Amino acid sequence: MLRFGRLAVIVGIIITSLGMVVGFSALFTGADTFAKPFLGIIPVGFLMTFAGLTTTLLIGTPRK
């Protein structure tokens, strides 16, 4: 479960940053229909990051 939490944080950060970079750059260049899916995926990445962070904090570090 700890590995899943860490993986969810990393994937969530990647999805959020990819959505922000591609979405806002497409929005500012005038490709609004291309930007909408990328801007819409930002909350999904944020929720995945938050779920992974919560999972990692609740599970804690593995004990020896």
JSON list of C-alpha atoms in Angstrom, two decimals:
[
{"chain": "A", "resi": 1, "resn": "MET", "atom": "CA", "xyz": [0.00, 0.00, 0.00]},
{"chain": "A", "resi": 2, "resn": "LEU", "atom": "CA", "xyz": [2.90, 2.32, 0.69]},
{"chain": "A", "resi": 3, "resn": "ARG", "atom": "CA", "xyz": [4.27, 1.69, -2.79]},
{"chain": "A", "resi": 4, "resn": "PHE", "atom": "CA", "xyz": [0.84, 2.46, -4.28]},
{"chain": "A", "resi": 5, "resn": "GLY", "atom": "CA", "xyz": [0.73, 5.76, -2.39]},
{"chain": "A", "resi": 6, "resn": "ARG", "atom": "CA", "xyz": [4.14, 6.82, -3.64]},
{"chain": "A", "resi": 7, "resn": "LEU", "atom": "CA", "xyz": [3.29, 5.81, -7.19]},
{"chain": "A", "resi": 8, "resn": "ALA", "atom": "CA", "xyz": [-0.01, 7.71, -7.03]},
{"chain": "A", "resi": 9, "resn": "VAL", "atom": "CA", "xyz": [1.80, 10.86, -5.90]},
{"chain": "A", "resi": 10, "resn": "ILE", "atom": "CA", "xyz": [4.31, 10.66, -8.75]},
{"chain": "A", "resi": 11, "resn": "VAL", "atom": "CA", "xyz": [1.70, 9.89, -11.42]},
{"chain": "A", "resi": 12, "resn": "GLY", "atom": "CA", "xyz": [-0.60, 12.61, -10.09]},
{"chain": "A", "resi": 13, "resn": "ILE", "atom": "CA", "xyz": [2.14, 15.21, -10.24]},
{"chain": "A", "resi": 14, "resn": "ILE", "atom": "CA", "xyz": [3.00, 14.18, -13.80]},
{"chain": "A", "resi": 15, "resn": "ILE", "atom": "CA", "xyz": [-0.65, 14.33, -14.91]},
{"chain": "A", "resi": 16, "resn": "THR", "atom": "CA", "xyz": [-1.22, 17.70, -13.25]},
{"chain": "A", "resi": 17, "resn": "SER", "atom": "CA", "xyz": [1.90, 19.33, -14.64]},
{"chain": "A", "resi": 18, "resn": "LEU", "atom": "CA", "xyz": [1.34, 17.88, -18.12]},
{"chain": "A", "resi": 19, "resn": "GLY", "atom": "CA", "xyz": [-2.24, 19.13, -18.13]},
{"chain": "A", "resi": 20, "resn": "MET", "atom": "CA", "xyz": [-1.21, 22.59, -16.98]},
{"chain": "A", "resi": 21, "resn": "VAL", "atom": "CA", "xyz": [1.66, 23.03, -19.43]},
{"chain": "A", "resi": 22, "resn": "VAL", "atom": "CA", "xyz": [-0.11, 21.66, -22.50]},
{"chain": "A", "resi": 23, "resn": "GLY", "atom": "CA", "xyz": [-3.53, 23.06, -21.60]},
{"chain": "A", "resi": 24, "resn": "PHE", "atom": "CA", "xyz": [-2.50, 26.62, -20.86]},
{"chain": "A", "resi": 25, "resn": "SER", "atom": "CA", "xyz": [-0.06, 26.82, -23.76]},
{"chain": "A", "resi": 26, "resn": "ALA", "atom": "CA", "xyz": [-2.79, 25.60, -26.13]},
{"chain": "A", "resi": 27, "resn": "LEU", "atom": "CA", "xyz": [-5.25, 28.03, -24.58]},
{"chain": "A", "resi": 28, "resn": "PHE", "atom": "CA", "xyz": [-2.94, 31.00, -25.09]},
{"chain": "A", "resi": 29, "resn": "THR", "atom": "CA", "xyz": [-2.22, 30.04, -28.70]},
{"chain": "A", "resi": 30, "resn": "GLY", "atom": "CA", "xyz": [-5.92, 29.95, -29.53]},
{"chain": "A", "resi": 31, "resn": "ALA", "atom": "CA", "xyz": [-6.57, 26.20, -29.76]},
{"chain": "A", "resi": 32, "resn": "ASP", "atom": "CA", "xyz": [-9.45, 26.16, -27.30]},
{"chain": "A", "resi": 33, "resn": "THR", "atom": "CA", "xyz": [-10.91, 22.79, -28.30]},
{"chain": "A", "resi": 34, "resn": "PHE", "atom": "CA", "xyz": [-7.48, 21.17, -27.93]},
{"chain": "A", "resi": 35, "resn": "ALA", "atom": "CA", "xyz": [-6.94, 22.80, -24.52]},
{"chain": "A", "resi": 36, "resn": "LYS", "atom": "CA", "xyz": [-10.20, 21.69, -22.89]},
{"chain": "A", "resi": 37, "resn": "PRO", "atom": "CA", "xyz": [-9.30, 18.00, -22.30]},
{"chain": "A", "resi": 38, "resn": "PHE", "atom": "CA", "xyz": [-5.90, 18.91, -20.89]},
{"chain": "A", "resi": 39, "resn": "LEU", "atom": "CA", "xyz": [-7.36, 21.55, -18.59]},
{"chain": "A", "resi": 40, "resn": "GLY", "atom": "CA", "xyz": [-10.03, 19.06, -17.53]},
{"chain": "A", "resi": 41, "resn": "ILE", "atom": "CA", "xyz": [-7.47, 16.46, -16.50]},
{"chain": "A", "resi": 42, "resn": "ILE", "atom": "CA", "xyz": [-5.79, 18.79, -13.98]},
{"chain": "A", "resi": 43, "resn": "PRO", "atom": "CA", "xyz": [-8.30, 18.04, -11.16]},
{"chain": "A", "resi": 44, "resn": "VAL", "atom": "CA", "xyz": [-7.89, 14.30, -11.79]},
{"chain": "A", "resi": 45, "resn": "GLY", "atom": "CA", "xyz": [-4.13, 14.59, -11.31]},
{"chain": "A", "resi": 46, "resn": "PHE", "atom": "CA", "xyz": [-4.61, 16.72, -8.21]},
{"chain": "A", "resi": 47, "resn": "LEU", "atom": "CA", "xyz": [-7.00, 14.19, -6.68]},
{"chain": "A", "resi": 48, "resn": "MET", "atom": "CA", "xyz": [-4.61, 11.36, -7.48]},
{"chain": "A", "resi": 49, "resn": "THR", "atom": "CA", "xyz": [-1.76, 13.27, -5.82]},
{"chain": "A", "resi": 50, "resn": "PHE", "atom": "CA", "xyz": [-3.89, 13.99, -2.76]},
{"chain": "A", "resi": 51, "resn": "ALA", "atom": "CA", "xyz": [-5.05, 10.36, -2.49]},
{"chain": "A", "resi": 52, "resn": "GLY", "atom": "CA", "xyz": [-1.47, 9.11, -2.77]},
{"chain": "A", "resi": 53, "resn": "LEU", "atom": "CA", "xyz": [-0.25, 11.58, -0.17]},
{"chain": "A", "resi": 54, "resn": "THR", "atom": "CA", "xyz": [-3.03, 10.62, 2.22]},
{"chain": "A", "resi": 55, "resn": "THR", "atom": "CA", "xyz": [-2.34, 6.92, 1.69]},
{"chain": "A", "resi": 56, "resn": "THR", "atom": "CA", "xyz": [1.37, 7.39, 2.27]},
{"chain": "A", "resi": 57, "resn": "LEU", "atom": "CA", "xyz": [0.81, 9.38, 5.45]},
{"chain": "A", "resi": 58, "resn": "LEU", "atom": "CA", "xyz": [-1.78, 7.00, 6.88]},
{"chain": "A", "resi": 59, "resn": "ILE", "atom": "CA", "xyz": [0.23, 3.85, 6.18]},
{"chain": "A", "resi": 60, "resn": "GLY", "atom": "CA", "xyz": [3.47, 5.36, 7.42]},
{"chain": "A", "resi": 61, "resn": "THR", "atom": "CA", "xyz": [6.98, 4.08, 6.99]},
{"chain": "A", "resi": 62, "resn": "PRO", "atom": "CA", "xyz": [7.58, 0.33, 7.05]},
{"chain": "A", "resi": 63, "resn": "ARG", "atom": "CA", "xyz": [8.81, -0.94, 10.40]},
{"chain": "A", "resi": 64, "resn": "LYS", "atom": "CA", "xyz": [11.66, -3.37, 10.78]}
]
